[in-house]
mmCIF file of C-alpha atoms in Angstrom:
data_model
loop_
_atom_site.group_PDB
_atom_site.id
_atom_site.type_symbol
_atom_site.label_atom_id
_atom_site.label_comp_id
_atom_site.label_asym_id
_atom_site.label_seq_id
_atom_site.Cartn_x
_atom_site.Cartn_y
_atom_site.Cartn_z
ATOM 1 C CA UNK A 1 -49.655 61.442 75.896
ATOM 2 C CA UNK A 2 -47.668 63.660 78.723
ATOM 3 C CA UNK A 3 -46.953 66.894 77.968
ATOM 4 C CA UNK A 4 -43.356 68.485 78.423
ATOM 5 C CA UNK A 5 -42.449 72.226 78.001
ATOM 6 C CA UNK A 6 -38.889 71.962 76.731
ATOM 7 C CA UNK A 7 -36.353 74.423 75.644
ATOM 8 C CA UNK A 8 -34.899 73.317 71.488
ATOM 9 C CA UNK A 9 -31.613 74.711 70.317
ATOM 10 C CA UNK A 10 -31.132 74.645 66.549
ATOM 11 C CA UNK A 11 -27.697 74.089 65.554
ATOM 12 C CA UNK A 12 -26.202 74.603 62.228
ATOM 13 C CA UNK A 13 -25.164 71.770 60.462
ATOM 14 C CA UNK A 14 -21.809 71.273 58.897
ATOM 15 C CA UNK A 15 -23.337 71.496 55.272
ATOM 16 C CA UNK A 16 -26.181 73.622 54.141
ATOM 17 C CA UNK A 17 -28.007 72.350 51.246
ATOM 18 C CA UNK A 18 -29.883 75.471 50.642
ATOM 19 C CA UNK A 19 -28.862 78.665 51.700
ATOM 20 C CA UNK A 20 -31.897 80.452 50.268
ATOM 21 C CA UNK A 21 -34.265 78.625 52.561
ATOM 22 C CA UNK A 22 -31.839 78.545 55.492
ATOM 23 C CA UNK A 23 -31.867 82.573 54.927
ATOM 24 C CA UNK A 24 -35.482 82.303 55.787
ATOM 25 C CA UNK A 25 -35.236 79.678 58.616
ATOM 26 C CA UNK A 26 -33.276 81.944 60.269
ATOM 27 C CA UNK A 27 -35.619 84.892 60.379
ATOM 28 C CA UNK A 28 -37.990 82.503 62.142
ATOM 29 C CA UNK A 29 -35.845 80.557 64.819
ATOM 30 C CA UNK A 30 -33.038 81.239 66.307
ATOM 31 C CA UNK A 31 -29.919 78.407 65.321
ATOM 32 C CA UNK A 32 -26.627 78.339 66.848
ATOM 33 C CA UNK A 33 -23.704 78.710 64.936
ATOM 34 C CA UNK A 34 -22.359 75.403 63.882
ATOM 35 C CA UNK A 35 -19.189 75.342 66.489
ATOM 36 C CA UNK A 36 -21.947 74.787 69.092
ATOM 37 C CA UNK A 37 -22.379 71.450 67.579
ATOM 38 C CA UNK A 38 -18.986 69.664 69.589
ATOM 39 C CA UNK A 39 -22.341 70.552 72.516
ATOM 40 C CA UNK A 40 -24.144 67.864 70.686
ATOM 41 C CA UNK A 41 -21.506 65.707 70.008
ATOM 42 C CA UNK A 42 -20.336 65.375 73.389
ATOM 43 C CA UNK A 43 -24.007 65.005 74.540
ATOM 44 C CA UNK A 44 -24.461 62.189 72.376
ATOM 45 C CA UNK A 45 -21.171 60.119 73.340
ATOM 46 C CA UNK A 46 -22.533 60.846 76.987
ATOM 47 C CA UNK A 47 -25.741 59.528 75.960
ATOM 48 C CA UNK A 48 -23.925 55.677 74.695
ATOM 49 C CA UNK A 49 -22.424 55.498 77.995
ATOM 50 C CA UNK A 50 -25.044 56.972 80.512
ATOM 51 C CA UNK A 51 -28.653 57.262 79.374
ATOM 52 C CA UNK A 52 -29.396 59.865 81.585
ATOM 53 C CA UNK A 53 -27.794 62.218 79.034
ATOM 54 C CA UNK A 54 -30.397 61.257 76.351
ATOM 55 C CA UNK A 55 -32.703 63.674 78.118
ATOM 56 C CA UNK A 56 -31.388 66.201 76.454
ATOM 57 C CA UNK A 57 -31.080 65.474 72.700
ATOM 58 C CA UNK A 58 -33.735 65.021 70.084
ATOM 59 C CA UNK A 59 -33.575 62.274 68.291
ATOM 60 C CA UNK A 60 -34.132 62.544 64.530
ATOM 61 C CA UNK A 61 -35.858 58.849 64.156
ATOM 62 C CA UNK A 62 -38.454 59.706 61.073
ATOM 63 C CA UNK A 63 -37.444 62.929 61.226
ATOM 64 C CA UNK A 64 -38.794 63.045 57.431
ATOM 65 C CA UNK A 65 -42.774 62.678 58.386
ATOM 66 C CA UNK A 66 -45.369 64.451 60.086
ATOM 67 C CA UNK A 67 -47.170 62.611 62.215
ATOM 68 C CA UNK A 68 -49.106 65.140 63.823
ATOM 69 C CA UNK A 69 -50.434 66.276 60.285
ATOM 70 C CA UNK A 70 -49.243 70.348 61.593
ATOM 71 C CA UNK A 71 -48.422 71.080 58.321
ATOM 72 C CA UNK A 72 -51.721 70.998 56.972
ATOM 73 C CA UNK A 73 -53.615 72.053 60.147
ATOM 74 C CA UNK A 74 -50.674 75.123 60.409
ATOM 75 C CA UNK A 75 -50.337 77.824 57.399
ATOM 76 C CA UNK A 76 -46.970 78.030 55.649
ATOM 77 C CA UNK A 77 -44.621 80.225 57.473
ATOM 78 C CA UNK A 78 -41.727 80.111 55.414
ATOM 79 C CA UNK A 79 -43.680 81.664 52.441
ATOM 80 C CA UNK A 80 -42.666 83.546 49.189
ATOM 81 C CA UNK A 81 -42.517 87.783 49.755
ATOM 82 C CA UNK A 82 -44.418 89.512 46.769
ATOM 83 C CA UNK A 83 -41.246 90.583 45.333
ATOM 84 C CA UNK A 84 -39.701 86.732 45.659
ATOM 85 C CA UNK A 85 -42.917 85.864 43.554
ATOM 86 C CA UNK A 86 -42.551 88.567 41.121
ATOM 87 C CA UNK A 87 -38.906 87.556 40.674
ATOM 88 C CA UNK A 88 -39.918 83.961 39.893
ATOM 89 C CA UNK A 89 -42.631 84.588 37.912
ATOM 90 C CA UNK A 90 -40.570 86.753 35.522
ATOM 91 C CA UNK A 91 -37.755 83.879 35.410
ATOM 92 C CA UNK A 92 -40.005 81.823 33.838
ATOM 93 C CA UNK A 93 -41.642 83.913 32.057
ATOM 94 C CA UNK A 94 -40.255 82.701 28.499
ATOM 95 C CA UNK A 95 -38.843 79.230 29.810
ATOM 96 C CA UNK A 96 -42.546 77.206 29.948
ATOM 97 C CA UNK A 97 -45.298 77.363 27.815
ATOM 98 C CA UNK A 98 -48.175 80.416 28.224
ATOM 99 C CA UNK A 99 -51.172 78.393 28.014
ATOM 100 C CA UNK A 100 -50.642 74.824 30.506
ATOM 101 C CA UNK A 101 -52.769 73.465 33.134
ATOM 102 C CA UNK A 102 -49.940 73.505 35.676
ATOM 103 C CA UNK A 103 -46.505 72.766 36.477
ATOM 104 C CA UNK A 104 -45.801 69.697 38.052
ATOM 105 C CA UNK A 105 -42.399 68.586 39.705
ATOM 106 C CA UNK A 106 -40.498 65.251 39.315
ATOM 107 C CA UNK A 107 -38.118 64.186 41.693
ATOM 108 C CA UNK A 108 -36.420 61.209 41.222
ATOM 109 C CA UNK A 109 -33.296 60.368 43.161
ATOM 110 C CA UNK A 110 -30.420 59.010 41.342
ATOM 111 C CA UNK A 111 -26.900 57.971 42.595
ATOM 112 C CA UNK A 112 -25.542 61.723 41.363
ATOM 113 C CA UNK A 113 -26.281 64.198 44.274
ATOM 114 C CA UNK A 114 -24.302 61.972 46.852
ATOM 115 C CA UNK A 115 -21.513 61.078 44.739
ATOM 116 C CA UNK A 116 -21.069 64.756 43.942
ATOM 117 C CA UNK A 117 -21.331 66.647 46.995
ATOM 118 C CA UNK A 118 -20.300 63.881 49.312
ATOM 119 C CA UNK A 119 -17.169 62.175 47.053
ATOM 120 C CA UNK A 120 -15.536 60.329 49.918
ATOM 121 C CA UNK A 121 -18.508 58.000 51.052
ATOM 122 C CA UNK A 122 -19.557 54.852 50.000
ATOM 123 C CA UNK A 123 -23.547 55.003 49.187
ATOM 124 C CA UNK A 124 -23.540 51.435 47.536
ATOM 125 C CA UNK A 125 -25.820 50.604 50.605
ATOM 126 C CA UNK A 126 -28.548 53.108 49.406
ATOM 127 C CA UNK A 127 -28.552 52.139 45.755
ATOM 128 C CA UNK A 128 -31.769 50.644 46.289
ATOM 129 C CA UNK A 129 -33.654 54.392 46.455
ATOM 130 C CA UNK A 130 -32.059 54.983 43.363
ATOM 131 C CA UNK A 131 -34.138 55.481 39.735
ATOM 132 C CA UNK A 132 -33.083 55.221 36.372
ATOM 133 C CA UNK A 133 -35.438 58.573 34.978
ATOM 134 C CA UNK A 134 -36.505 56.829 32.098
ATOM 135 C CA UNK A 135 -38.634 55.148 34.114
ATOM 136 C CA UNK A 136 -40.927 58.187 34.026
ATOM 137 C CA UNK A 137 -40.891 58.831 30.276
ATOM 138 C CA UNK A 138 -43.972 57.099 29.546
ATOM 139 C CA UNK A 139 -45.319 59.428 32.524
ATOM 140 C CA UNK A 140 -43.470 62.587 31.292
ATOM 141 C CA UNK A 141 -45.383 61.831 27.630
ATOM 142 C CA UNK A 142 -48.861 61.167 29.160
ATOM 143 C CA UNK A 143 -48.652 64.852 31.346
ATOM 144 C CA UNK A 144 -46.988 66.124 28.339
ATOM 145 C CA UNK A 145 -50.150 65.716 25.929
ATOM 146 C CA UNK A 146 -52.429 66.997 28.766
ATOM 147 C CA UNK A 147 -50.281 70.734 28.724
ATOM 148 C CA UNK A 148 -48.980 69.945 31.817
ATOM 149 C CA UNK A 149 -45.414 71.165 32.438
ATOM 150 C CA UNK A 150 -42.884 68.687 34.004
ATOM 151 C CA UNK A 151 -39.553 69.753 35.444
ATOM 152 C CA UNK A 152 -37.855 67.796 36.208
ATOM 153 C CA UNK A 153 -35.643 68.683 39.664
ATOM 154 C CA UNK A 154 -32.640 68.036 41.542
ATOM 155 C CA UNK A 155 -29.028 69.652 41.684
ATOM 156 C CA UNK A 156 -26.883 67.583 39.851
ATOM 157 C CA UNK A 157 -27.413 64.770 37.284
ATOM 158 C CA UNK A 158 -25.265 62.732 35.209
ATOM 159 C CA UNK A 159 -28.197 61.641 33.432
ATOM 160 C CA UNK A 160 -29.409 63.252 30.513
ATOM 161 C CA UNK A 161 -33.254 62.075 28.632
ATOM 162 C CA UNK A 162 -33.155 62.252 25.643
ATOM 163 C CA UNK A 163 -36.571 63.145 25.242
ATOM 164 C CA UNK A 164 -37.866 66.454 24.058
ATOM 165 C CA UNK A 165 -40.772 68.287 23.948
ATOM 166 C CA UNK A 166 -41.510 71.789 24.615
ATOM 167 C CA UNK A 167 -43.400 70.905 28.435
ATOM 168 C CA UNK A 168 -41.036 68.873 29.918
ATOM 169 C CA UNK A 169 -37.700 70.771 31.345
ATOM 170 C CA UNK A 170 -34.777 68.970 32.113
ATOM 171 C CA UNK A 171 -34.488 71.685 35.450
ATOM 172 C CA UNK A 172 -31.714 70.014 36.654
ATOM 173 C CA UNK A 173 -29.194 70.106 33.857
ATOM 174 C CA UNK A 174 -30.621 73.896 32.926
ATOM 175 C CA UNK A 175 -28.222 77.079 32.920
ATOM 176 C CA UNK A 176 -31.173 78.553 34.538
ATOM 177 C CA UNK A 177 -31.072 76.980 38.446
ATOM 178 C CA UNK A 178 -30.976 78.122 41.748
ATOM 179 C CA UNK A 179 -31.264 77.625 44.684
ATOM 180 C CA UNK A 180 -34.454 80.159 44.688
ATOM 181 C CA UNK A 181 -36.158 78.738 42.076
ATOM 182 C CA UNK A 182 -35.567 75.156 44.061
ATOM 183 C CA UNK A 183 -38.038 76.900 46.464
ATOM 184 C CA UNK A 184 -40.487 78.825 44.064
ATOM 185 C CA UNK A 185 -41.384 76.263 41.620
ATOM 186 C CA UNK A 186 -42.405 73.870 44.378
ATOM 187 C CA UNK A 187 -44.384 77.375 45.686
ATOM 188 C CA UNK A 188 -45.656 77.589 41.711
ATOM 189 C CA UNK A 189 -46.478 73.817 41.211
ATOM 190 C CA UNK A 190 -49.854 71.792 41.192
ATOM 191 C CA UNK A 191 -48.348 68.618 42.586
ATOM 192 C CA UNK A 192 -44.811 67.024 42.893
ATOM 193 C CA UNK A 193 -44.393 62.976 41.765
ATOM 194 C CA UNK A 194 -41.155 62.065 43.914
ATOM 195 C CA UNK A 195 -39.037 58.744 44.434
ATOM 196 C CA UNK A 196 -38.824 60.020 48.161
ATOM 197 C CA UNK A 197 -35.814 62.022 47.763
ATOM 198 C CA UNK A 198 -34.367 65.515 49.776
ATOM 199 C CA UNK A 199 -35.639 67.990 46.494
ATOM 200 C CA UNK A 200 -39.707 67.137 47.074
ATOM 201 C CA UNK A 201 -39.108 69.093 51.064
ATOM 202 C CA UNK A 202 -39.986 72.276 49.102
ATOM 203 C CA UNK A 203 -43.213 71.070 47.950
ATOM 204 C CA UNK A 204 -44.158 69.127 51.232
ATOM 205 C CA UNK A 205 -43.563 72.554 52.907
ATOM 206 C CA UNK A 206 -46.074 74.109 50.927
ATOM 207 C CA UNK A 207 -48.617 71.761 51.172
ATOM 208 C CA UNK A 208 -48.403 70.444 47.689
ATOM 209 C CA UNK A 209 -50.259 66.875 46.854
ATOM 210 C CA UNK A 210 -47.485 64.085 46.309
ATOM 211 C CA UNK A 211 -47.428 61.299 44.183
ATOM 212 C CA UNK A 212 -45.018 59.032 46.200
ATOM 213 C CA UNK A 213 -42.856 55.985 44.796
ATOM 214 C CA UNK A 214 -41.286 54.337 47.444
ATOM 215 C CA UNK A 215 -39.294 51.322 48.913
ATOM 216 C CA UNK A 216 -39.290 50.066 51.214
ATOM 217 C CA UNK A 217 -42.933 49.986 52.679
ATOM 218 C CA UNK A 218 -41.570 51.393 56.168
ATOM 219 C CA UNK A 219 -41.072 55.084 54.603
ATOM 220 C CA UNK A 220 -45.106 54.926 53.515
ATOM 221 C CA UNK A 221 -46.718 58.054 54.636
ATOM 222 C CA UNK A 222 -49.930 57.316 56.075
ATOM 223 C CA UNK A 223 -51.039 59.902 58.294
ATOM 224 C CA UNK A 224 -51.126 62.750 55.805
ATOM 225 C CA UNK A 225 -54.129 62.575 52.961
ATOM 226 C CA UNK A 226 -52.620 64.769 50.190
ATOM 227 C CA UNK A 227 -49.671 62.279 49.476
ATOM 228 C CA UNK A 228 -50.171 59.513 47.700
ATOM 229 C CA UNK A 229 -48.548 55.581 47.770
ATOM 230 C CA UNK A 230 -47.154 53.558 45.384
ATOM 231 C CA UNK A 231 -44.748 50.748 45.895
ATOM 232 C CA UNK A 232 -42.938 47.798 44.445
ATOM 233 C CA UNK A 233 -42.462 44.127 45.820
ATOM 234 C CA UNK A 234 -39.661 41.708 45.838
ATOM 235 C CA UNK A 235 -38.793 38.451 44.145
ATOM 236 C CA UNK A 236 -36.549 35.711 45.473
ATOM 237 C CA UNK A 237 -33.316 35.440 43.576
ATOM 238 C CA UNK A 238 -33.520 33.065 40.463
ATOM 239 C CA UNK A 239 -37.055 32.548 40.555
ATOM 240 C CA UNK A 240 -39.942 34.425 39.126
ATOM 241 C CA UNK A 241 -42.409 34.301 42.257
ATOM 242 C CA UNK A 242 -43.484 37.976 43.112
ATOM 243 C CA UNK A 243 -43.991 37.965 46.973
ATOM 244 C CA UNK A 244 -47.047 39.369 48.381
ATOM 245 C CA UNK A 245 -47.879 42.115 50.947
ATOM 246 C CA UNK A 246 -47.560 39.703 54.078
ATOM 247 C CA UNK A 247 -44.596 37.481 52.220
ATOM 248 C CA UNK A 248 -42.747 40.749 52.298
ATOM 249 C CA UNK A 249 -43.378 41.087 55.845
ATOM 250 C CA UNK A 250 -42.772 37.441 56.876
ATOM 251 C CA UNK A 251 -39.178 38.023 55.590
ATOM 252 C CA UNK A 252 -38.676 41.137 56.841
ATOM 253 C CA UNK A 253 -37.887 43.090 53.764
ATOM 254 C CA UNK A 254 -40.352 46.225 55.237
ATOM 255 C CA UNK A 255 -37.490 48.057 56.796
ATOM 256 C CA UNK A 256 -34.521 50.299 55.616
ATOM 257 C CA UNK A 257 -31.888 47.960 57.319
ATOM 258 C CA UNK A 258 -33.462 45.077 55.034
ATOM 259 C CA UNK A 259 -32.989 46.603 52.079
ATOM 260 C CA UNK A 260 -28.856 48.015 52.725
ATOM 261 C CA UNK A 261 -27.896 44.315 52.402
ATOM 262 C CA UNK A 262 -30.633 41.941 50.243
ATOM 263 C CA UNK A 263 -28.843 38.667 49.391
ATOM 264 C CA UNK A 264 -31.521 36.135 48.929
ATOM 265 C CA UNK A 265 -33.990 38.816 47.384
ATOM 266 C CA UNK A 266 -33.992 41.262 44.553
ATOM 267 C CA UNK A 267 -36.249 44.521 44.191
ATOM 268 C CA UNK A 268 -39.253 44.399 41.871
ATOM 269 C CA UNK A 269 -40.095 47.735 40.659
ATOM 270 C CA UNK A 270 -42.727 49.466 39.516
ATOM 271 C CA UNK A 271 -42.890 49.428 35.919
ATOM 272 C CA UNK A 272 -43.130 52.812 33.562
ATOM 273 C CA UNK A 273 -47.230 51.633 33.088
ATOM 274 C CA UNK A 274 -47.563 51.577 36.870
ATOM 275 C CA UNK A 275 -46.045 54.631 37.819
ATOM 276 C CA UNK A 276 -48.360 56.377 34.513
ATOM 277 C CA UNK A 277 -51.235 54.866 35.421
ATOM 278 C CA UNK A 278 -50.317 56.036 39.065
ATOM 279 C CA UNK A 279 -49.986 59.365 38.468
ATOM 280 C CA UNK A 280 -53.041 59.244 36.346
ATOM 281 C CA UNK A 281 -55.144 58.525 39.447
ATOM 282 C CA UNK A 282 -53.497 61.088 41.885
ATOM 283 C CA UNK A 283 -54.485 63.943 39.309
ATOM 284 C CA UNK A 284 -57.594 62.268 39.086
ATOM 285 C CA UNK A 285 -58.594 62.225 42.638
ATOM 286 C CA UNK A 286 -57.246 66.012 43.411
ATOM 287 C CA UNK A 287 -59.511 66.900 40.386
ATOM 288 C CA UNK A 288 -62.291 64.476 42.025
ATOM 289 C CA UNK A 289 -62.798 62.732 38.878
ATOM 290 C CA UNK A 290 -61.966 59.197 40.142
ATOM 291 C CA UNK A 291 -64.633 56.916 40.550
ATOM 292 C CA UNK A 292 -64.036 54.003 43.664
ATOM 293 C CA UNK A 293 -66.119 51.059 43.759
ATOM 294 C CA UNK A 294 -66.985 48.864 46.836
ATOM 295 C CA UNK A 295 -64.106 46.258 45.180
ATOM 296 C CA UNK A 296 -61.695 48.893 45.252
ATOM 297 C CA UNK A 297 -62.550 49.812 49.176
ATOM 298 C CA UNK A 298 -62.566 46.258 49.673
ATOM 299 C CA UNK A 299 -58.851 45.849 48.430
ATOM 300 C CA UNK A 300 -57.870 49.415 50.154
ATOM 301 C CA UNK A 301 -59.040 48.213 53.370
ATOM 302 C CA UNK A 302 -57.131 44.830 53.068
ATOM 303 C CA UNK A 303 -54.066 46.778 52.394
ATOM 304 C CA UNK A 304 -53.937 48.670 55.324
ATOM 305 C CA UNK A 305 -55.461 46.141 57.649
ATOM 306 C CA UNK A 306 -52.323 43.809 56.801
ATOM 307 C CA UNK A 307 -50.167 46.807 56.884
ATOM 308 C CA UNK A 308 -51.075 47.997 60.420
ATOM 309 C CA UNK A 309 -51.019 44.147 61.506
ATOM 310 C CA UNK A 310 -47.601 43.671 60.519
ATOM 311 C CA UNK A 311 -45.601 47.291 60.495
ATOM 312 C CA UNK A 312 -44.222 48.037 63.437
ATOM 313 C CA UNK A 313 -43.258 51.940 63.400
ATOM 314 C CA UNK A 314 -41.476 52.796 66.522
ATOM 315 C CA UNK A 315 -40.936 56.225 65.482
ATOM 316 C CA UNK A 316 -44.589 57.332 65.089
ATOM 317 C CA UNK A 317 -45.594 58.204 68.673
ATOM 318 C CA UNK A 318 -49.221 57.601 67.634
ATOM 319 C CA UNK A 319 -48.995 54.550 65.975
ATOM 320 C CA UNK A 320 -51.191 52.364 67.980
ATOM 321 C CA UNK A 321 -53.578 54.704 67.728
ATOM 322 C CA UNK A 322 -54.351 54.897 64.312
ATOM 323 C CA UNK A 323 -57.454 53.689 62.245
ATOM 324 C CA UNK A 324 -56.322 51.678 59.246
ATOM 325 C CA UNK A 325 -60.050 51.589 58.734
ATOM 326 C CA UNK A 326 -59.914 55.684 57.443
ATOM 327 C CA UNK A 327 -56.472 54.955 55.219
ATOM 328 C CA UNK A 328 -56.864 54.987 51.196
ATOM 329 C CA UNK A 329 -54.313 56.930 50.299
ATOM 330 C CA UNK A 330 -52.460 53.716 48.844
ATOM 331 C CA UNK A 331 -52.843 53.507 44.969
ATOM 332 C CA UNK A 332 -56.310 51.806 43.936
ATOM 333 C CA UNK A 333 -55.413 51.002 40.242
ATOM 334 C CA UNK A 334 -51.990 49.069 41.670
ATOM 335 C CA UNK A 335 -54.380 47.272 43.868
ATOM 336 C CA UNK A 336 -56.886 46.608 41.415
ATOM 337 C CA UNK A 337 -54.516 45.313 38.956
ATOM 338 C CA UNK A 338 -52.205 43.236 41.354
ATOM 339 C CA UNK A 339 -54.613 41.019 42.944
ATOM 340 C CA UNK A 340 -52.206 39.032 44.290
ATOM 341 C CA UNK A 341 -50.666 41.051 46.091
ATOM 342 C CA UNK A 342 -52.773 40.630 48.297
ATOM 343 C CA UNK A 343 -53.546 37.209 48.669
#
């Protein structure tokens, strides 16, 4: 791959999501006020007309993954001060239990953060990446009885559980939030389990392990080894036929754009014993207590050699050159008890 030394202006954005960590972004890199943005907007109208002008934007395609893996081969810049730590650490100080084994995040994306902050667009198109939470109750119980602590994140949600126990903290309808503790409890946790929403950035950033439920099977992260895949299928409407790995490919229901409009199909989720047993194996294999056999390679293998087969990812600049052959960061026990998904 050519190498180019280019010149990047940031530019604020129009909304700021968090202003604690943009605080800290910008005592690292410089970012132009947010009038310089008519700049970009110019550029890119330029850019649909003459593509000469695309020379000078960067595009955001993926902007979500790292594909060079820098975040684990790079130390975390944007890092807690003592004092930040201190601060944290004395917040929470009577709001979790003493004796745990760890906190660990849940972030799963519901229909409230959009329709709150953003109450003049339609999002009926991304319903799809939304979760109902109880969906992770079973989940919530299971870390529960191991003294794990669960908190479970986001900004706003018009969704209460009813479930209560004294390890599980319903974070995002607490008096207690911020945007700072946003940011130090994914510094403070062990591992974040996410539906692939904006709140998990915190823990990617600092390197945390991530137990990842996704749709569709385009926004699978491959290329980093700490987060971990789980994903659904599809059924066609009226019928009870699950579709397989290369079924779902063959009708094109891999992609983001397939999944804004589904008329002939219907999403089949993973159930609350998936997503358990799931999570199960993640903690598992961070505390190297999971034990692979040559089936399970066998069915890891055929997942990725059918993924890499069919996926095309034109936003991963080093897609062709990657070696399905090293993947198996895709869920075993899924595989193992979905054989025909496969097939």
């Amino acid at each position: 791959m050519t190498k180019k030394k280019t010149i990047i202006f940031f530019i604020s954005d129009d909304f700021i999501s968090n202003e604690f960590f943009f605080n800290k972004l910008k005592k690292k890199i410089i970012i132009l006020p947010n009038f310089f943005k008519t700049v970009y907007d110019t550029l890119l109208f330029l850019s649909s007309i003459n593509y000469f002008f695309k020379n000078f934007l960067v595009y955001r395609s993926m902007q979500a993954y790292d594909h060079f893996d820098l975040l684990n081969k790079n130390d975390v810049i944007f890092d807690l001060t003592q004092k930040e730590i201190d601060e944290g650490n004395k917040l929470i100080l009577d709001k979790i239990p003493k004796i745990n084994n760890g906190i660990i995040l849940l972030c799963c994306r519901d229909e409230s953060y959009n329709k709150n902050q953003f109450k003049n667009t339609n999002w009926d198109t991304l319903n799809y990446r939304n979760y109902n939470i109880e969906l992770f109750r079973e989940t919530i119980k299971y870390l529960n009885e191991k003294k794990f602590v669960v908190l479970r994140m986001g900004k706003y949600s018009f969704f209460k559980m009813s479930y209560k126990n004294e390890y599980f903290i319903d974070y995002v309808n607490s008096s207690w939030k911020s945007e700072f503790m946003d940011y130090f409890l994914a510094f403070k946790s062990k591992m974040c389990i996410t539906t692939n929403t904006g709140m998990d950035v915190f823990a990617r950033l600092f390197r945390k392990p991530m137990a990842q439920i996704l749709f569709p099977l385009e926004d699978i992260n491959y290329f980093q080894k700490n987060i971990f895949n789980i994903t659904g299928t599809f059924k066609k409407k009226n019928s009870k036929d699950i579709l397989t790995l290369k079924e779902i490919f063959k009708h094109k229901l891999d992609s983001f754009s397939s999944l804004s409009n589904l008329k002939e199909y219907e999403l089949v989720r993973n159930t609350s014993s998936e997503i358990k047993d799931f999570v199960i194996e993640v903690i598992e294999r961070l505390d190297k207590k999971f034990f692979v056999t040559e089936e399970d390679k066998a069915r890891q293998l055929n997942f990725w050699k059918i993924f890499f087969e069919h996926q095309l990812i034109s936003g991963d600049p080093l897609y062709q050159e990657r070696n399905y052959k090293n993947k198996d960061n895709f869920s075993y026990t899924y595989l193992k008890k979905n054989n025909d998904f496969l097939k």
